[in-house]
Short mmCIF file of C-alpha atoms and ligand atoms in Angstrom, two decimals:
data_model
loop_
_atom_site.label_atom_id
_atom_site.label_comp_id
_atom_site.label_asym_id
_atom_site.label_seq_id
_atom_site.Cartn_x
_atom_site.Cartn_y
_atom_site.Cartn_z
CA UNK W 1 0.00 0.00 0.00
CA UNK W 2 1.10 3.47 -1.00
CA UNK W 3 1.75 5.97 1.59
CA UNK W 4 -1.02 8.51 1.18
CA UNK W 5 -1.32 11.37 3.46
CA UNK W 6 -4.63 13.37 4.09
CA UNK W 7 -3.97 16.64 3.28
CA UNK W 8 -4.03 18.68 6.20
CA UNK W 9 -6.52 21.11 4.37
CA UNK W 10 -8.88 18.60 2.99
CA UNK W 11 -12.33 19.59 5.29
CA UNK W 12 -14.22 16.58 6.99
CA UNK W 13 -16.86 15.46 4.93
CA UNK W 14 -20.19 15.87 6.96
CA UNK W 15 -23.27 17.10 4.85
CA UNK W 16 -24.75 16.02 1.81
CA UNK W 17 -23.43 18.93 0.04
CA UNK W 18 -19.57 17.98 0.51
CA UNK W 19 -20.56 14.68 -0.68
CA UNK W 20 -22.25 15.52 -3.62
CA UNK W 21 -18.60 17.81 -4.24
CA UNK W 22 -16.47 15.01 -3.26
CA UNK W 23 -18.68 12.30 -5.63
CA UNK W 24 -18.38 14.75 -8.83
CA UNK W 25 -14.86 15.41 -7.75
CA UNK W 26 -14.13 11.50 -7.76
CA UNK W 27 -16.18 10.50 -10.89
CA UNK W 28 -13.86 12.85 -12.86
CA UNK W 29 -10.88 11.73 -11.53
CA UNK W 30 -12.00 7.87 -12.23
CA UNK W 31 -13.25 8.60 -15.56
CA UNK W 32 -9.54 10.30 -16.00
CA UNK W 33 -7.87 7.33 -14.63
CA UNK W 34 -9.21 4.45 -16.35
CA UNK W 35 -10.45 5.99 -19.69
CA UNK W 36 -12.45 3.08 -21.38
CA UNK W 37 -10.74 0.47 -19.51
CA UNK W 38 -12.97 -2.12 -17.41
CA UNK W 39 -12.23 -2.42 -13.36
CA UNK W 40 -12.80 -5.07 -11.34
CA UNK W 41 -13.90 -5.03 -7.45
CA UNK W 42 -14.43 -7.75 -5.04
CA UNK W 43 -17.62 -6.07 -3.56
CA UNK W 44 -18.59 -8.09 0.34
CA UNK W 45 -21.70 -6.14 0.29
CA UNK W 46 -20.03 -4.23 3.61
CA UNK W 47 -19.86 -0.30 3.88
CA UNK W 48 -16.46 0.82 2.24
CA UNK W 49 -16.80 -1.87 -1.21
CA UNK W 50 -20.21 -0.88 -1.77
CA UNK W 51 -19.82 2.85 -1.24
CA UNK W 52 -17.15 2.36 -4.16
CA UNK W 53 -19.16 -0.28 -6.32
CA UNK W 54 -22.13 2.73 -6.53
CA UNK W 55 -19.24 5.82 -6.84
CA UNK W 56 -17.45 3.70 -9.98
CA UNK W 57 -21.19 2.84 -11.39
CA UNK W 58 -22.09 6.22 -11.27
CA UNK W 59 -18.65 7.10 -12.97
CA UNK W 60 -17.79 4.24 -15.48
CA UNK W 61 -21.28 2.28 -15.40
CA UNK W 62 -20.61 -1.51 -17.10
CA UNK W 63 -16.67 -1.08 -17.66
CA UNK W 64 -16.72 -1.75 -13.30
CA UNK W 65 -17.24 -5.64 -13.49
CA UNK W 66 -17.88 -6.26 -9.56
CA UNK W 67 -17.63 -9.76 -8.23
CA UNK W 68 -19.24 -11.07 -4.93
CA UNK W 69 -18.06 -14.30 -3.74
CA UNK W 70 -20.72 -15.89 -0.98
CA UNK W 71 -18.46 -17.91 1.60
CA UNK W 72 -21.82 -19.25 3.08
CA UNK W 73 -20.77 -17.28 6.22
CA UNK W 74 -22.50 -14.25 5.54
CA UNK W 75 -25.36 -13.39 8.28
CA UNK W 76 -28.66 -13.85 6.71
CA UNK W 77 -29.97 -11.71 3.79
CA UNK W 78 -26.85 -10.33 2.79
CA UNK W 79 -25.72 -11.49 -0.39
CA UNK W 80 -29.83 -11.09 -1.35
CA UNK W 81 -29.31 -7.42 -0.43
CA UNK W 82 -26.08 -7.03 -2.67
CA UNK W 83 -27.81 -9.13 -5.59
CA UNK W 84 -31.16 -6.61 -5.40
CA UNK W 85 -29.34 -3.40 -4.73
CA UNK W 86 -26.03 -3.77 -7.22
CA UNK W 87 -27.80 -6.56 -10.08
CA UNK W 88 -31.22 -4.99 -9.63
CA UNK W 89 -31.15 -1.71 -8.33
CA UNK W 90 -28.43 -0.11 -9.32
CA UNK W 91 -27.65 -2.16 -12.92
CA UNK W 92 -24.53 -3.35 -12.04
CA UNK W 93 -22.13 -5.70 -14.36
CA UNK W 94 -22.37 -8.52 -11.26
CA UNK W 95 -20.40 -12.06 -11.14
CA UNK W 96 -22.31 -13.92 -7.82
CA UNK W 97 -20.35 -16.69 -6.89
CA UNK W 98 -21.87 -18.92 -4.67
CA UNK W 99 -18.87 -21.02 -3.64
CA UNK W 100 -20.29 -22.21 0.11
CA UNK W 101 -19.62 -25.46 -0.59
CA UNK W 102 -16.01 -24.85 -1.32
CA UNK W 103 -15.84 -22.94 1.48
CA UNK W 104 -17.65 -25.13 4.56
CA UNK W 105 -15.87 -28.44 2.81
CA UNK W 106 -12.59 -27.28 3.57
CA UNK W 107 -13.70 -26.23 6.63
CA UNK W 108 -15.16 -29.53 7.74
CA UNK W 109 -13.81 -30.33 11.35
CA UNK W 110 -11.29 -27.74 11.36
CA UNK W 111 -11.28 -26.51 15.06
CA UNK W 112 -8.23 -24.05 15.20
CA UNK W 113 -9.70 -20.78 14.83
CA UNK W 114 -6.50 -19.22 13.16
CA UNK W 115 -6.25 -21.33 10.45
CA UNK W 116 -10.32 -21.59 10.04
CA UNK W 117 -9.36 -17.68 9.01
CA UNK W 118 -6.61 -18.83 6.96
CA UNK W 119 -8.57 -21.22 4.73
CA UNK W 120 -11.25 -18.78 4.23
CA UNK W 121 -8.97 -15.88 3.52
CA UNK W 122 -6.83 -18.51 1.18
CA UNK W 123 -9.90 -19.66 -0.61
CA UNK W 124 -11.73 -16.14 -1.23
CA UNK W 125 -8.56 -15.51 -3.33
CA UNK W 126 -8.44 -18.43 -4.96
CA UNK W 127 -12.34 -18.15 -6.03
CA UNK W 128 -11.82 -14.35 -6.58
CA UNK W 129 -8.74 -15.00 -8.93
CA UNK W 130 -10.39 -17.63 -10.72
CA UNK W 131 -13.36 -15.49 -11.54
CA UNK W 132 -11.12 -12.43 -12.20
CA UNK W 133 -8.87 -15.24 -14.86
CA UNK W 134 -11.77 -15.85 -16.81
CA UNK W 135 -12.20 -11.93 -17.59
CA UNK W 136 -11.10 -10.69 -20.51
CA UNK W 137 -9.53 -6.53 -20.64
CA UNK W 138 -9.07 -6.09 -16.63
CA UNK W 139 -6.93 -3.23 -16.26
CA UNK W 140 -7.69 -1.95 -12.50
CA UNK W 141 -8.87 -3.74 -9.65
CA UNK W 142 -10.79 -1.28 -7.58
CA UNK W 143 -10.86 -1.28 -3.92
CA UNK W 144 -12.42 -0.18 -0.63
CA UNK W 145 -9.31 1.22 1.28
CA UNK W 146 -10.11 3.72 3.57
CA UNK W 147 -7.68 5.76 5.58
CA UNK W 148 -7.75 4.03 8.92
CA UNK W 149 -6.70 1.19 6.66
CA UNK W 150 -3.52 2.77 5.33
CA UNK W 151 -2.74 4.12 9.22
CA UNK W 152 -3.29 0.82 10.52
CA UNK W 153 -1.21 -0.89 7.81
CA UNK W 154 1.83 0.65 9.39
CA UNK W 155 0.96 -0.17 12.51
CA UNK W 156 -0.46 -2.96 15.28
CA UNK W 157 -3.36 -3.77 13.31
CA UNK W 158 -2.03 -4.63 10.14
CA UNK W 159 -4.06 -7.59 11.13
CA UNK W 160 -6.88 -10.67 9.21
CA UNK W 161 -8.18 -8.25 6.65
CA UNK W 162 -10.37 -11.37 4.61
CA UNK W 163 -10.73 -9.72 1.41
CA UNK W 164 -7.31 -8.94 1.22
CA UNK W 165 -6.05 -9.56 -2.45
CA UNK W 166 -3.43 -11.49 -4.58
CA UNK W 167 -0.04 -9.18 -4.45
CA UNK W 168 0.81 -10.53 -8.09
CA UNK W 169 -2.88 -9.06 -9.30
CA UNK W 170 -1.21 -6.94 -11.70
CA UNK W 171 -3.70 -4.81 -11.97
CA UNK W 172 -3.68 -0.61 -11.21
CA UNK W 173 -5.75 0.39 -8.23
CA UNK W 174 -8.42 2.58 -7.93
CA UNK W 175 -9.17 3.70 -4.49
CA UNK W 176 -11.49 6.28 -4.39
CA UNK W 177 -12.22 6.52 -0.73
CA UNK W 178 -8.51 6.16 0.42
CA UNK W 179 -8.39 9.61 2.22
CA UNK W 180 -11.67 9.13 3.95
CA UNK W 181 -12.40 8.32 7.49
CA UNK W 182 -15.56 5.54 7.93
CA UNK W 183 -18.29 8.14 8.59
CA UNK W 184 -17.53 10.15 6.04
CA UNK W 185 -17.50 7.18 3.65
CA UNK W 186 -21.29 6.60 5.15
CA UNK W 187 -21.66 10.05 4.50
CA UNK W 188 -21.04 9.67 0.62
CA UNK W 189 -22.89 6.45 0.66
CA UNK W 190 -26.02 8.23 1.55
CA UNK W 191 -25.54 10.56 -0.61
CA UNK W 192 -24.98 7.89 -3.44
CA UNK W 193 -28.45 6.72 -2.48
CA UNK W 194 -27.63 3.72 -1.06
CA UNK W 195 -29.84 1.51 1.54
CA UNK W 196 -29.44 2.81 5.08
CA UNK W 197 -29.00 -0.80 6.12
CA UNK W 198 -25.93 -0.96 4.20
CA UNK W 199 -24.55 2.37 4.71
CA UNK W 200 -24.82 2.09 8.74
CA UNK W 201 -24.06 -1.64 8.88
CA UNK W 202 -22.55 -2.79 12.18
CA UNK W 203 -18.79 -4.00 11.38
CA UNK W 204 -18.63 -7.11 10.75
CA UNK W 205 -15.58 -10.05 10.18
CA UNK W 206 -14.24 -11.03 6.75
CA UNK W 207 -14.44 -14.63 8.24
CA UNK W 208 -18.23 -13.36 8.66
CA UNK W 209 -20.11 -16.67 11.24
CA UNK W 210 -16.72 -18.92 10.53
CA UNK W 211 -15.41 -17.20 13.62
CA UNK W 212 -18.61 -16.84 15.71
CA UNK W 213 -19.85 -21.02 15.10
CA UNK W 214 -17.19 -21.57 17.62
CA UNK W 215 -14.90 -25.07 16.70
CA UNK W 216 -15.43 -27.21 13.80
CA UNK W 217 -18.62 -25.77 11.36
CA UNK W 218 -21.18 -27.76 10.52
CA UNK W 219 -23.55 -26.79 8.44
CA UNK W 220 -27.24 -27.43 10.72
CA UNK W 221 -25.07 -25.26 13.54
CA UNK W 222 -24.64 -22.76 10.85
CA UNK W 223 -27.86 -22.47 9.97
CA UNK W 224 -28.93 -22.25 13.37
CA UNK W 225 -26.62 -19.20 14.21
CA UNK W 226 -27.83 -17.38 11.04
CA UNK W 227 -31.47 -17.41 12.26
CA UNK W 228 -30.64 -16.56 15.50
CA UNK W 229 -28.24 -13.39 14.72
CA UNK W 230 -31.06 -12.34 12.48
CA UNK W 231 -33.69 -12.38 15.30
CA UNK W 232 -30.90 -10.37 17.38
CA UNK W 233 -30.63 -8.01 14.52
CA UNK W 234 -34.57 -7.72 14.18
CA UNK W 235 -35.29 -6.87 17.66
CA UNK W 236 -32.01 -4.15 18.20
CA UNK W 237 -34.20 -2.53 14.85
CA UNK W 238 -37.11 -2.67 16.59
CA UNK W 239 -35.93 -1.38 19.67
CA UNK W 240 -33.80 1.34 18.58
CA UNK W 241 -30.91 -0.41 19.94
CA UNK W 242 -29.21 -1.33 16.39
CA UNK W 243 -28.30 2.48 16.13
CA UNK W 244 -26.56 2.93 19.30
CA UNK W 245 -24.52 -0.09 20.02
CA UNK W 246 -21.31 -0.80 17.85
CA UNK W 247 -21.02 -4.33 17.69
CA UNK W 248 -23.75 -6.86 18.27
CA UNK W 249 -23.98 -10.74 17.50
CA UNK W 250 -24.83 -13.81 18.60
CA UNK W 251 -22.04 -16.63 18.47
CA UNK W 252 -22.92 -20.93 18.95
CA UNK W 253 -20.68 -22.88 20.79
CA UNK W 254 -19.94 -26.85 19.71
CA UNK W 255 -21.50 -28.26 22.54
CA UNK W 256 -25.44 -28.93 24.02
CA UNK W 257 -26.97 -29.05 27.09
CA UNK W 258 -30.34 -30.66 28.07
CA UNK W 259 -34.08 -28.94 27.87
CA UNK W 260 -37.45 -29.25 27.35
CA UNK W 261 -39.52 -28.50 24.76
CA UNK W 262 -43.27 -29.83 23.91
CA UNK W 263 -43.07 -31.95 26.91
CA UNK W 264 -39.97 -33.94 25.43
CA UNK W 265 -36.12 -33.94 26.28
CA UNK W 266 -34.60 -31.47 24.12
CA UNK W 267 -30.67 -31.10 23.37
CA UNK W 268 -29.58 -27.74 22.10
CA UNK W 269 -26.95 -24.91 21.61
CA UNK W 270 -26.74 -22.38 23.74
CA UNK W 271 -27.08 -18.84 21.12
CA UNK W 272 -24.21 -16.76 23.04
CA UNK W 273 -25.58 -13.09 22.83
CA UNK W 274 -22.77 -9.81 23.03
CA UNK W 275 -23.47 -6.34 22.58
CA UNK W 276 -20.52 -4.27 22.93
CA UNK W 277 -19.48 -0.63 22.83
CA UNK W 278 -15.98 1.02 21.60
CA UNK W 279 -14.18 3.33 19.59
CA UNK W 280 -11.59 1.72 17.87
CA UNK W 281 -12.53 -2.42 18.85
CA UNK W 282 -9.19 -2.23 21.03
CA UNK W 283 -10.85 -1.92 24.14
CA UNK W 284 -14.95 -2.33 24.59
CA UNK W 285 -17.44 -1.91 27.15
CA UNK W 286 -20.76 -3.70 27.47
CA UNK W 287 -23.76 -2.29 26.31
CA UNK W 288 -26.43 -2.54 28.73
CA UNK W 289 -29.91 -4.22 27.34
CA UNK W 290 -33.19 -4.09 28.88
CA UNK W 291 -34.43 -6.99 30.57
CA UNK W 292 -37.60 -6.65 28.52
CA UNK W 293 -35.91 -7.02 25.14
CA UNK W 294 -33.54 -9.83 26.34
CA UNK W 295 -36.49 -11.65 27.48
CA UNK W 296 -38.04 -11.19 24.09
CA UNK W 297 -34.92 -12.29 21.89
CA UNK W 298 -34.71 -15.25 24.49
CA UNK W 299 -38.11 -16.37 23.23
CA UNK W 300 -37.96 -15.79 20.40
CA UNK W 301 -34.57 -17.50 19.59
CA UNK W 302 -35.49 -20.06 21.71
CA UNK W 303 -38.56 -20.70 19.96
CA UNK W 304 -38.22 -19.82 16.04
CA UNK W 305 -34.35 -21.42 15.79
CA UNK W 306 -34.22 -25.32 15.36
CA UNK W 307 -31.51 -26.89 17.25
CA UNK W 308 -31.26 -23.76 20.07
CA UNK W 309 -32.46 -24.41 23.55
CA UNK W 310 -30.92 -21.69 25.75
CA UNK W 311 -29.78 -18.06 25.32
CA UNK W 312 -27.13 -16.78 27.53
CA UNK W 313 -25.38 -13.40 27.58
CA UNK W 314 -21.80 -12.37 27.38
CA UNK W 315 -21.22 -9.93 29.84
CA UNK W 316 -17.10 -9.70 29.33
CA UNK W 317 -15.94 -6.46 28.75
CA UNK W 318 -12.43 -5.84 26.14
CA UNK W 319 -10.08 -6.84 27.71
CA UNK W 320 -9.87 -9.28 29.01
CA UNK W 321 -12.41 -11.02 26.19
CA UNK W 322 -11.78 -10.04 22.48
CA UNK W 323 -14.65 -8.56 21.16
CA UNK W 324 -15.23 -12.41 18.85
CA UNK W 325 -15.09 -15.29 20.39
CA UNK W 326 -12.37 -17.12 18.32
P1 XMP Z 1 -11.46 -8.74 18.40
O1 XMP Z 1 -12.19 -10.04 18.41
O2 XMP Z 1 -10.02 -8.85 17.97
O3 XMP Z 1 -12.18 -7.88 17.27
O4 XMP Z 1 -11.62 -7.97 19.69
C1 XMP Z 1 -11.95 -6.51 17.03
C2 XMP Z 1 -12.74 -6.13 15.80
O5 XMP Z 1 -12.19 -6.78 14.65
C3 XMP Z 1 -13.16 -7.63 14.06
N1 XMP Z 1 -12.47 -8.88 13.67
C4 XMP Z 1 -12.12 -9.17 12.43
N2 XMP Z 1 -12.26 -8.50 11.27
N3 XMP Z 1 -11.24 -10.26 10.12
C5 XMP Z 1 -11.82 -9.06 10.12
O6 XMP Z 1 -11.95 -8.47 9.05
C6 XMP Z 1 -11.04 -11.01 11.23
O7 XMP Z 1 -10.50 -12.10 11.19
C7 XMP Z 1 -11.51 -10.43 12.44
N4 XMP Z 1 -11.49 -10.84 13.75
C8 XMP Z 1 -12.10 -9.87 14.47
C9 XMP Z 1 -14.22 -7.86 15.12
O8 XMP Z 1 -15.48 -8.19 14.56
C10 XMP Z 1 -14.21 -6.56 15.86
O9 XMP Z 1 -14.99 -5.59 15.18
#
């Protein structure tokens, strides 16, 4: 990565109005940059790849080829969303790769969670440079680098960035968004018209629910992790909570205990609920949840997810627990 420094003079980007400046100001410079040339971006569906999937539409329309490789460890909905807002929406040039089964066979009774990160992040290159081989005209590979990224690459953190790319791509970059700071980058993805759900996701791993089905995946524990984060999700919406707290998930350990349900002995996963607070995930503090909507997500999990049979609640703040669970 380039050392880029922000320009003491360049202003914070805050209002709609700077973004609509800094969106005309970056389509020209795109359309300078890659003249009739085609670009290629791996686009997650997360905050800084889609901001510049819709900025390079808007500029260079169907010479930005975008591909989005499902791992089968997105959180539920989210490839959907980028399939209906890029293919649909938007009229993107869109490869979808479904390639879960590439992705949860290789990770078949792998327990170590350091090298369950390793195969993923191995095998989203290898599916992203196969797709990207059998393009024809790829001059520039586009990509979602923001600044923290570039700061942080010099620093502690240079750390499990899934997503990360082939060093041989030779390929020019295009990073429009490399001087910008995460809210502003939400900033111009509003202004881009993009979904709010996308624009103010919660962060969320490249490993995506490899690292929160704790130990060896399978896929019925999957599943059952999916639906439960998505009732979590549903009910921080409804309560207002999905706005205020930073980080919130549900993880599923590899082990049941005993219940009851319709009268019967019933074995299940406990869903693992934490909610934290922080301002740069180096340190977090726990977000405190009414008892109300715990109760609620409790019954509900407990009651719409097959295979779950308790709900208990992480209460560790960062340190001494990492913010994920593997
Ligand atoms: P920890 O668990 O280290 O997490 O306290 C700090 C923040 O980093 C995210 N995280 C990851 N992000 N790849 C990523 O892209 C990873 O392997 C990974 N592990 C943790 C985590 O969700 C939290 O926001």
């Amino acid at each position: 990565m380039a050392d880029i420094i922000r320009p003491e003079s360049m202003a914070r980007i805050t209002t709609p109005e700077l973004a609509e400046a800094f969106i005309a100001e970056q389509v020209a410079a795109v359309r300078e940059q890659v003249g009739d040339k085609k670009v290629l971006l791996a686009l997650s569906g997360g905050v800084d790849s889609s901001v510049v999937a819709a900025l390079l539409i808007k500029a260079i329309g169907k010479q930005l080829v975008c591909v989005h490789v499902n791992h089968g460890l997105m959180r539920k909905g989210e490839s959907e969303q980028v399939i209906e807002v890029f293919g649909k929406e938007l009229d993107a040039n869109l490869i979808y790769v479904d390639a879960t089964d590439r992705f949860l066979d290789l990770l078949a009774g792998e327990t170590d969670p350091e090298k369950k990160r390793k195969i993923i992040g191995n095998e989203f290159i290898k599916v992203f440079d196969e797709e990207a081989s059998k393009l024809e005209g790829i001059d520039f590979l586009a990509q979602g680098t923001i600044y923290p990224d570039i700061l942080e690459s010099h620093g502690v953190k240079a750390h499990h960035n899934v997503g990360g790319l082939p060093e041989d791509m030779k390929m020019e970059l295009v990073e429009p968004v490399a001087l910008l700071y995460k809210d502003e980058v939400r900033v111009v993805g509003d202004a881009l018209g993009l979904p709010h759900t996308m624009v103010y996701r919660q962060p969320f791993p490249g490993p995506g629910l490899g690292v929160r089905c704790l130990g060896a995946i399978t896929r019925d524990r999957l599943h059952a992790l999916r639906e439960a984060d998505a009732i979590l999700r549903e009910e921080f919406e409804n309560c207002g909570l999905a706005g205020k707290v930073w980080q919130y998930f549900v993880a599923v350990p590899d082990f049941k205990s005993v219940g009851v349900r319709d009268n019967k002995r019933y074995e299940g996963w406990p869903a693992i609920i934490r909610a934290v607070n922080t301002v740069d995930a180096m340190t977090a503090t726990i977000e405190e949840i009414p008892y109300a909507v715990l109760h609620k997500i409790t019954d509900r999990i407990t009651h719409e997810v097959e295979g779950i049979n308790r709900v208990v609640m992480d209460l560790t703040p960062k340190p001494i627990g990492t913010i994920e669970w593997e």
